[in-house]
Structure formats: C-alpha cells, structure tokens
Short mmCIF file of C-alpha atoms in Angstrom, two decimals:
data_model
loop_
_atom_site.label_atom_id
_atom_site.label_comp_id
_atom_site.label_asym_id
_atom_site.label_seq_id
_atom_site.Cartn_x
_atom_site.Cartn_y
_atom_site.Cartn_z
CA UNK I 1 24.12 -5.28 -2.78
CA UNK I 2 27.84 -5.90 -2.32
CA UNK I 3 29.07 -7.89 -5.02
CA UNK I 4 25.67 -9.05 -6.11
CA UNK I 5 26.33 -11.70 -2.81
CA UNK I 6 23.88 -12.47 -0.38
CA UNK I 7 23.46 -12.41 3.19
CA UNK I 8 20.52 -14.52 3.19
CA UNK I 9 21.76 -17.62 3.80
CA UNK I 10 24.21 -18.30 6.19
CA UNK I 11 25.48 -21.34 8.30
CA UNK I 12 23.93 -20.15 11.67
CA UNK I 13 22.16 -22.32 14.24
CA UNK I 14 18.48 -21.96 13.41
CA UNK I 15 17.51 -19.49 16.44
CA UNK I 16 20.29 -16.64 15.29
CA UNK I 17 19.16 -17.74 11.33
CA UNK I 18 15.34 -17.01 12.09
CA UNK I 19 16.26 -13.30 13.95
CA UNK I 20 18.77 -12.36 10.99
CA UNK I 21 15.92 -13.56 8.50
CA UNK I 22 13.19 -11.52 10.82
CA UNK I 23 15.71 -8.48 10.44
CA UNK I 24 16.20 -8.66 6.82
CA UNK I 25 12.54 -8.68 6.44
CA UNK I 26 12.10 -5.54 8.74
CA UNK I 27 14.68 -3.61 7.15
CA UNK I 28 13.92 -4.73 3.95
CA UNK I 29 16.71 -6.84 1.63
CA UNK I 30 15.91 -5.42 -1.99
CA UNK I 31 18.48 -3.49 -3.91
CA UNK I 32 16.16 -0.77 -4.02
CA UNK I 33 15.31 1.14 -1.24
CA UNK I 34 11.71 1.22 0.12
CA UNK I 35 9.40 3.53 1.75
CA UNK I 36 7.98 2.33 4.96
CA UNK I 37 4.71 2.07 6.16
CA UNK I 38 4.65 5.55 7.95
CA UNK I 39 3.63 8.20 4.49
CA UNK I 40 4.91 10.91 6.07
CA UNK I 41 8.72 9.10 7.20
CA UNK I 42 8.32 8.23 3.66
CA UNK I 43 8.01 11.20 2.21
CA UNK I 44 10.94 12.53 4.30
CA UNK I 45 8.28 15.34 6.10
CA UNK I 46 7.94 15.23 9.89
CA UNK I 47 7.33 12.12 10.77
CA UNK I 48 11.32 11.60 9.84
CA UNK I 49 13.22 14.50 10.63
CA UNK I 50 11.53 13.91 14.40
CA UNK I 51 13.73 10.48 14.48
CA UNK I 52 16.65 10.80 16.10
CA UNK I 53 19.83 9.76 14.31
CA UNK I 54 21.98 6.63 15.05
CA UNK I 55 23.48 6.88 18.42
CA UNK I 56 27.24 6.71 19.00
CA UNK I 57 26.84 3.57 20.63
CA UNK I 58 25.76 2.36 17.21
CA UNK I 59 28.34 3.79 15.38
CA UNK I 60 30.87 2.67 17.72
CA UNK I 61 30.47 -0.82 16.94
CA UNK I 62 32.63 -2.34 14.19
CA UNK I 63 34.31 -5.87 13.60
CA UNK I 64 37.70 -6.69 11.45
CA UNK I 65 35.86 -8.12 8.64
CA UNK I 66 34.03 -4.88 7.73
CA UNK I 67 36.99 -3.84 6.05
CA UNK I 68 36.22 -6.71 3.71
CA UNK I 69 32.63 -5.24 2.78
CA UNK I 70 31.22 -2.00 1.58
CA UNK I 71 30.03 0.85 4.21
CA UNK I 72 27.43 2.85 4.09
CA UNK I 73 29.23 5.64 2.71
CA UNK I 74 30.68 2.97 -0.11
CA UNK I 75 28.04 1.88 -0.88
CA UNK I 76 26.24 4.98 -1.79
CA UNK I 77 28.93 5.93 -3.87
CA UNK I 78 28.63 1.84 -5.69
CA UNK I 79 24.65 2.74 -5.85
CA UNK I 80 25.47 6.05 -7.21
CA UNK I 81 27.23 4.88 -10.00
CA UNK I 82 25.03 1.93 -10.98
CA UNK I 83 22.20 4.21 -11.02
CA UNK I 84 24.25 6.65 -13.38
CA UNK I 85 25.18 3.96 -15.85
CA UNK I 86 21.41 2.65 -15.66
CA UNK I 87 20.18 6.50 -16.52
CA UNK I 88 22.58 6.39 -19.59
CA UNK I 89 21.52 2.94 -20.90
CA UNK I 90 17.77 4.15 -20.58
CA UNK I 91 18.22 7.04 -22.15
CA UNK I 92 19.73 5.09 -25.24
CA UNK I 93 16.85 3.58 -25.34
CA UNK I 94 14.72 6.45 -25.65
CA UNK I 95 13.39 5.76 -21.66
CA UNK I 96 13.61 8.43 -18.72
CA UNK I 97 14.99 6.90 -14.94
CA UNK I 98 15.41 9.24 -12.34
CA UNK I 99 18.14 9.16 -10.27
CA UNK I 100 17.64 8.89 -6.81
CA UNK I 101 19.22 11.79 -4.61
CA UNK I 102 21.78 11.21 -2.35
CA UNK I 103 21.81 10.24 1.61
CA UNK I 104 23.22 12.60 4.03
CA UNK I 105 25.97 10.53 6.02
CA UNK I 106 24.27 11.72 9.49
CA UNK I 107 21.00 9.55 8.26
CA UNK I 108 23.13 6.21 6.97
CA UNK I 109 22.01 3.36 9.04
CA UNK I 110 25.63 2.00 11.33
CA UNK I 111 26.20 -1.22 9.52
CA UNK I 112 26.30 -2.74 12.74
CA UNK I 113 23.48 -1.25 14.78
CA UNK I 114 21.98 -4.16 16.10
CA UNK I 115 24.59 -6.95 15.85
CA UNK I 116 24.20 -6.99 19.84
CA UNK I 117 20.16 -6.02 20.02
CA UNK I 118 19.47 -2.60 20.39
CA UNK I 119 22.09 -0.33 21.90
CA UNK I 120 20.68 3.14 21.96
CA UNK I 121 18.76 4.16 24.84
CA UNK I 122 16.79 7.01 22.56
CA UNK I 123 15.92 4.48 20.37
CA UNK I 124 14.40 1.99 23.33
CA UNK I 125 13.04 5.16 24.45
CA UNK I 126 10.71 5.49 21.44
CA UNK I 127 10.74 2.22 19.66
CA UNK I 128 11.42 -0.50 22.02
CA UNK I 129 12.68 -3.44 20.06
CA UNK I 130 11.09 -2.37 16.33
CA UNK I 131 13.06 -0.56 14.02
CA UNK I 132 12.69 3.44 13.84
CA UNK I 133 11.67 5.14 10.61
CA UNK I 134 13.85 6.23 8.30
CA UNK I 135 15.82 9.66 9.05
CA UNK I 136 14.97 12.62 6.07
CA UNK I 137 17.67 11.41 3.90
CA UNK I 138 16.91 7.63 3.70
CA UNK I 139 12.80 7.91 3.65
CA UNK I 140 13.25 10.96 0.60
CA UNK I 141 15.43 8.32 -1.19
CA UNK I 142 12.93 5.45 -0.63
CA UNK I 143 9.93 7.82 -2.00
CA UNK I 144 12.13 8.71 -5.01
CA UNK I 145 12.73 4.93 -5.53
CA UNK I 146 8.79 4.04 -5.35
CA UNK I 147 7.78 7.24 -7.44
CA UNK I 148 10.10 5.91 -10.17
CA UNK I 149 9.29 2.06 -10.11
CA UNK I 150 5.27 3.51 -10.23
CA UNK I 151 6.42 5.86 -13.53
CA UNK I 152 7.95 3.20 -15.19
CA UNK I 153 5.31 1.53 -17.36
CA UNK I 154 5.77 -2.04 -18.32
CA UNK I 155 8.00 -0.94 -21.12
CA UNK I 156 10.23 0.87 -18.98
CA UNK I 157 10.23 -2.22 -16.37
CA UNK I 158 11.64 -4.60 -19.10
CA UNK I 159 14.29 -2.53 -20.43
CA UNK I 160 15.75 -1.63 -16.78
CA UNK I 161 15.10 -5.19 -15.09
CA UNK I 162 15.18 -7.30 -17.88
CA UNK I 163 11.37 -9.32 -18.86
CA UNK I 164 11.94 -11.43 -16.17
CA UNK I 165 13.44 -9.26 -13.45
CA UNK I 166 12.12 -7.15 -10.76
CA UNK I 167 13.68 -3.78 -8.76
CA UNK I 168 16.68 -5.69 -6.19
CA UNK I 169 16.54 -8.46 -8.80
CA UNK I 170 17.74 -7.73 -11.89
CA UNK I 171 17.83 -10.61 -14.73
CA UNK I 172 18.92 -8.32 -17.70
CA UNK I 173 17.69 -4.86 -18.99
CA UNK I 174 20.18 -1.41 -17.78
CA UNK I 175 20.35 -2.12 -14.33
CA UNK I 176 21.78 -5.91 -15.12
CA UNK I 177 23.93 -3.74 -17.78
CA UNK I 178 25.30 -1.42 -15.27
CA UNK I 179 25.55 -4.18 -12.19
CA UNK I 180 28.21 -6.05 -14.84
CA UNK I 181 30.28 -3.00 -15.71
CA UNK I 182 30.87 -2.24 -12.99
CA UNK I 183 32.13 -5.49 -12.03
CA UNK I 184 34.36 -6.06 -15.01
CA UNK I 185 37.56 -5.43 -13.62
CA UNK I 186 36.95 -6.70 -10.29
CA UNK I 187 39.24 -9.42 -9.52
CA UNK I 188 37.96 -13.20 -8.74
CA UNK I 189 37.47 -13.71 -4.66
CA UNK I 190 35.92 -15.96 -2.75
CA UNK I 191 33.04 -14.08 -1.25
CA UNK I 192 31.55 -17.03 -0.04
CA UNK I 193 34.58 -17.33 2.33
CA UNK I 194 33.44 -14.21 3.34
CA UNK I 195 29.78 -14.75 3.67
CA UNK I 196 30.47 -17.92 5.98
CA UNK I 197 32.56 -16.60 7.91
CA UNK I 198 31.02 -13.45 8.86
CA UNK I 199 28.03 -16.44 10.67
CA UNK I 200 30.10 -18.77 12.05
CA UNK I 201 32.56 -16.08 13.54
CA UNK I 202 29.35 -14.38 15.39
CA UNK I 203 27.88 -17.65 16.51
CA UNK I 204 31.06 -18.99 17.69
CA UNK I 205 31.51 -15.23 19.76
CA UNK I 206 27.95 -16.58 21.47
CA UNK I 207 29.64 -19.13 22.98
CA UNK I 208 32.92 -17.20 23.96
CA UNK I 209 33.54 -17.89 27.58
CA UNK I 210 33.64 -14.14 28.25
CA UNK I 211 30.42 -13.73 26.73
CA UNK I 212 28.73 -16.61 28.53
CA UNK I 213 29.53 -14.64 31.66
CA UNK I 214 28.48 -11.50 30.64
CA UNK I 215 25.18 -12.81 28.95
CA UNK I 216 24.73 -14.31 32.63
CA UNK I 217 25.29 -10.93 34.22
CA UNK I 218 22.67 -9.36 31.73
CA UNK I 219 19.92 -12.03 32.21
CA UNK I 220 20.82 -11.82 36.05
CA UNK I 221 19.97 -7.67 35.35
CA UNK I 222 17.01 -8.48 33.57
CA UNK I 223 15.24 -10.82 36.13
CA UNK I 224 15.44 -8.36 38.83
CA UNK I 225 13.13 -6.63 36.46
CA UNK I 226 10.46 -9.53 35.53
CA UNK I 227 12.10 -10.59 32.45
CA UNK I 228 13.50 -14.22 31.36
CA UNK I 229 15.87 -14.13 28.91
CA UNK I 230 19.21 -16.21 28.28
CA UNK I 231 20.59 -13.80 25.90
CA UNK I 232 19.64 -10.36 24.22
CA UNK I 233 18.84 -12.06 21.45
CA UNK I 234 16.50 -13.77 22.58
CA UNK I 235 14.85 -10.59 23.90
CA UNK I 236 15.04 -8.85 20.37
CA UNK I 237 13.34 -11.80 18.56
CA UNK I 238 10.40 -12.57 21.23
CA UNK I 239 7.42 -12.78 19.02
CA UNK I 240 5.52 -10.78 21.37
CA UNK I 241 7.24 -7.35 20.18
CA UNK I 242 6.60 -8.48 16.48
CA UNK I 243 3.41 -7.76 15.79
CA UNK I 244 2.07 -4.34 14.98
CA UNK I 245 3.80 -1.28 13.39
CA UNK I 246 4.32 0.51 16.70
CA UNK I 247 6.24 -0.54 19.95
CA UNK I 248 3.82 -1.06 23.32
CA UNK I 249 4.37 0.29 26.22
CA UNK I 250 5.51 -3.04 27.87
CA UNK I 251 7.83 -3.52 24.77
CA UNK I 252 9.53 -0.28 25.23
CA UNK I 253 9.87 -0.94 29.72
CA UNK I 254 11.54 -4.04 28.50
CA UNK I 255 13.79 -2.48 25.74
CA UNK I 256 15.13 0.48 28.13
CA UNK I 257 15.54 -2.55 30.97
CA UNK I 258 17.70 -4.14 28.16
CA UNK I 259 20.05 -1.11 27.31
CA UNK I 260 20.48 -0.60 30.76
CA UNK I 261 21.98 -3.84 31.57
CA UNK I 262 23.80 -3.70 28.05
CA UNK I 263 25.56 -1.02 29.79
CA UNK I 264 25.37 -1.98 33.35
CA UNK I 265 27.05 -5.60 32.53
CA UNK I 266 29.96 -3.77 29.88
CA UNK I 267 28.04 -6.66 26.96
CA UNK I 268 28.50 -5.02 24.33
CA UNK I 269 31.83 -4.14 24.53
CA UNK I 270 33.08 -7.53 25.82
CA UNK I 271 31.19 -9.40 23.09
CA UNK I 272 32.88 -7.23 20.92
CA UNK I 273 36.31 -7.69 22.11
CA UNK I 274 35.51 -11.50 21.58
CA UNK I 275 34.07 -11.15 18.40
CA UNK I 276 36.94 -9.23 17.05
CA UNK I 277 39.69 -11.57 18.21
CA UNK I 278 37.59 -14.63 16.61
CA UNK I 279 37.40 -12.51 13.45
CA UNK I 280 41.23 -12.15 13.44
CA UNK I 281 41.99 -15.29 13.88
CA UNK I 282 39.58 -16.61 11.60
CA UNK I 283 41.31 -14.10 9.04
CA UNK I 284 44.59 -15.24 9.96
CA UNK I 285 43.52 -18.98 8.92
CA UNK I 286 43.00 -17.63 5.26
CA UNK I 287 45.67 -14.71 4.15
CA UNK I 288 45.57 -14.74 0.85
CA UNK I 289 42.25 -15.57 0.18
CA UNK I 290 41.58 -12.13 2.52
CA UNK I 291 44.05 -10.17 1.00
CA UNK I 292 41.72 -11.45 -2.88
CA UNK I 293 38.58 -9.94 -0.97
CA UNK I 294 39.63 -6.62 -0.36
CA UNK I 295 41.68 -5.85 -3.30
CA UNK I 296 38.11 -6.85 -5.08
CA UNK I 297 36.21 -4.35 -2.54
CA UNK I 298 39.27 -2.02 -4.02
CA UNK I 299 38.77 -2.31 -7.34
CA UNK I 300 34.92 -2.20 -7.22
CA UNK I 301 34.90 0.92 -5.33
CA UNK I 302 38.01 2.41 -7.76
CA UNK I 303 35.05 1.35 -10.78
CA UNK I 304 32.37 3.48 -9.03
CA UNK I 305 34.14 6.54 -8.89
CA UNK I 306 36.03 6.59 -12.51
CA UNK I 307 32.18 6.53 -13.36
CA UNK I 308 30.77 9.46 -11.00
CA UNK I 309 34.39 11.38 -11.79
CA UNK I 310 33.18 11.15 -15.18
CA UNK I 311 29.96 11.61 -15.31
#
C-alpha cells in the first residue's frame, strides 16, 4: 500500500465516494492479495488463464499524478522486498513465511482501468460491468497469500502482524518491522496533498465543460438504446449489476452499449485530456511540495531494490 496511505477516504461528492468505496470493496483494499470467489481463478487453473488480459484501451489511460505513486510494476518490486525482510525477521524467530511468487507484468491490473467505467469491449463482452477474475499470475499469488495466512498458526499470526494486527493491517510483528525499514530513509512529504488531490482533480474533470458535452453525447448514444444515464458512472454503479457473482445478460447488452458510445462519442479520451490539464495545473499550484512526493516515491523504490539486490 503506497506509503502505508490510504485511498479510502477522499473529499469526493458522495455519488463518486460510494462507486470508489463499491470498487475498493470489489477489488479488494487489503495489503495482501486475495483469492476470489471463483476456486479455480484462484488457484490460477483454467478458470484464469481463459481471462483475457487488460486491453490496450486500459493500459492507455494514465494521468500526470501517477508519476507521484507506485505502478504496478513498482509496486511488486516494494511488495517484493517487504515480503523478503518479513521472511528474514520470521525466520529469526524460529517461524517459516512463504514468499509469494511473482506477477507476470502481462497479468498486472492498469492502475487506471476503470477511472472512466469500463473501457474494454472483451471485457463488456464477458463481464458486463463486474470485475473479471484474476489472470494466472495474480489468482496463483492470491492462493499463495491464503495458503500462508491458513499455515500460520496463532503463533505465527502474532509475530508477523503484531497481537493486535491482521494481514493488510499490520500493528507490529515482521511485517510492521519490514513496512518501517523500508521507510527509513524516505524523505517527509505531504501525501495527503497527494491523496486530496488525486479526488478533487477527478471530480472537478466531471464538471469540465468538454466533458459535460461529451457525457451528453454518450447519454444521447445510450438512450437510442433504452438506457438513462447522465454519466458512465452512473451506469457502472447502478445497483442492479451489483448483485450476484456473474454478469446477466441484460448487464452485459448494456455494458457493450456503453463501450460503444465510449468510443463512438471520443469520452474517454476527451475526459482525459481534461483531466490531465486539471492535474497539471493543480501540480503547478504546489512545486515543491510535488517535487517532496516524488523524490519520496524515489527513495522508497531505491530502498526496495538495495534489499532484493541483496538478498
């Protein structure tokens, strides 16, 4: 979790705060990763490898202030290296923990891959608006992480969490241990800065004149289909697709009627455009304070690997 900060909390109007809540709790928020509720995804067999892997139009989306936060491929090295000081402090202590193999960068979920709703037609295609399993590489990792929070005994659980603490919430134990030492020479920066600014930027792009019109354009699109939405949004958080592990049939018309327009109507791409110049300038407004925040993301990431380089 980047710099033991959370996105939990942010100061978003109470529609967008629900969905990003809704999100966290379908992707799941712990430090640990998690198997889903489909064994065989789980298990990485062939329920996962049949997923297909983020689309380009995914991966294609990125705003200035990621530079300011770790990336999927960051942060696996940052977990990496946690969970290699954790393995050493347990072992000290006479206590086994398994480190959890590595993801393959083709699996890595796009940081941003539904900042706009879903994007990818193959993925409206087969999951309408719920989230796919996890490719081979992320569901073996989440099956290594439960096998190894079952092995652990309550003795084990202590001395890696602390008495109090739990897997994604360490309070003390190894894990708190190797969470710190890798922080030690991390600068001070005001992540918080960060944090709000990553909301009110987005929510202030909602009401970007150019994306007013093209949110107009895309509910125009989606009417001529049946469906009554002001903004995709909206459409992504309607209760009706949120019940149930698996997408309906009507959810997934709708979700391919939403890509379409996506693309028809150019959103995405001009509620990027706005996003990114809001971002800018909200950077601009705070230099130095910026310029803090990534030379910590710097010097966290230079931590990590002096620890897997000499491991």
């Amino acid at each position: 979790m980047p710099l033991c900060r959370s996105r939990a909390v942010l100061p978003l109007n109470s529609t967008l705060l629900c969905l990003l809540c809704l999100l966290c709790l379908l992707t799941g928020c712990a430090g640990e990763p998690h198997p889903g509720p489909d064994p065989e995804a789980a298990a990485g067999g062939p329920a996962a490898a049949s997923v297909p892997p983020p689309g380009e139009e995914a991966r294609a989306i990125s705003v200035p202030l990621d530079r300011y936060d770790s990336s999927p491929a960051e942060q696996e090295v940052l977990d990496a290296a946690e969970d290699l000081l954790t393995a050493r402090c347990m072992r000290r202590r006479g206590l086994s923990w398994e480190r959890l193999p590595r993801t393959a960068a083709q699996d890595a979920e796009p940081r941003n891959r539904r900042r706009y709703g879903v994007v990818e037609p193959a993925i409206a295609r087969g999951y309408g608006y719920h989230l796919p399993p996890d490719r081979p590489g992320v569901a073996r990792r989440a099956a290594a992480a439960a096998a190894r929070r079952a092995g652990l005994g309550d003795a084990g659980k202590t001395a890696a969490y602390g008495p109090e603490g739990r897997p994604g919430k360490a309070t003390g134990g190894c894990v708190k241990q190797a969470e710190d030492a890798l922080l030690d020479d991390v600068p001070d920066a005001d992540f918080a800065l960060l944090d709000d600014t990553i909301g009110t930027t987005y929510e202030r792009s909602m009401r970007a004149r150019s994306v007013a019109r093209v949110f107009r354009a895309w509910s125009a699109c989606m009417r001529q289909s049946g469906y009554r939405y002001a903004d995709p949004m909206q459409a992504l958080s309607d209760e009706r697709w949120l019940r149930g592990d698996r997408a309906a049939a009507a959810e997934i018309r709708q979700a391919r009627t939403d890509v379409r327009c996506k693309k028809g109507t150019d959103l995405v791409a001009v509620w990027n455009a706005a996003e990114n110049r809001i971002q800018r300038a909200a950077i601009g407004e705070h230099p130095a304070a910026f310029a803090k925040l990534l030379r910590a993301q710097r010097a966290w990431m230079a931590a990590a690997r002096r620890v897997l380089e000499g491991s």
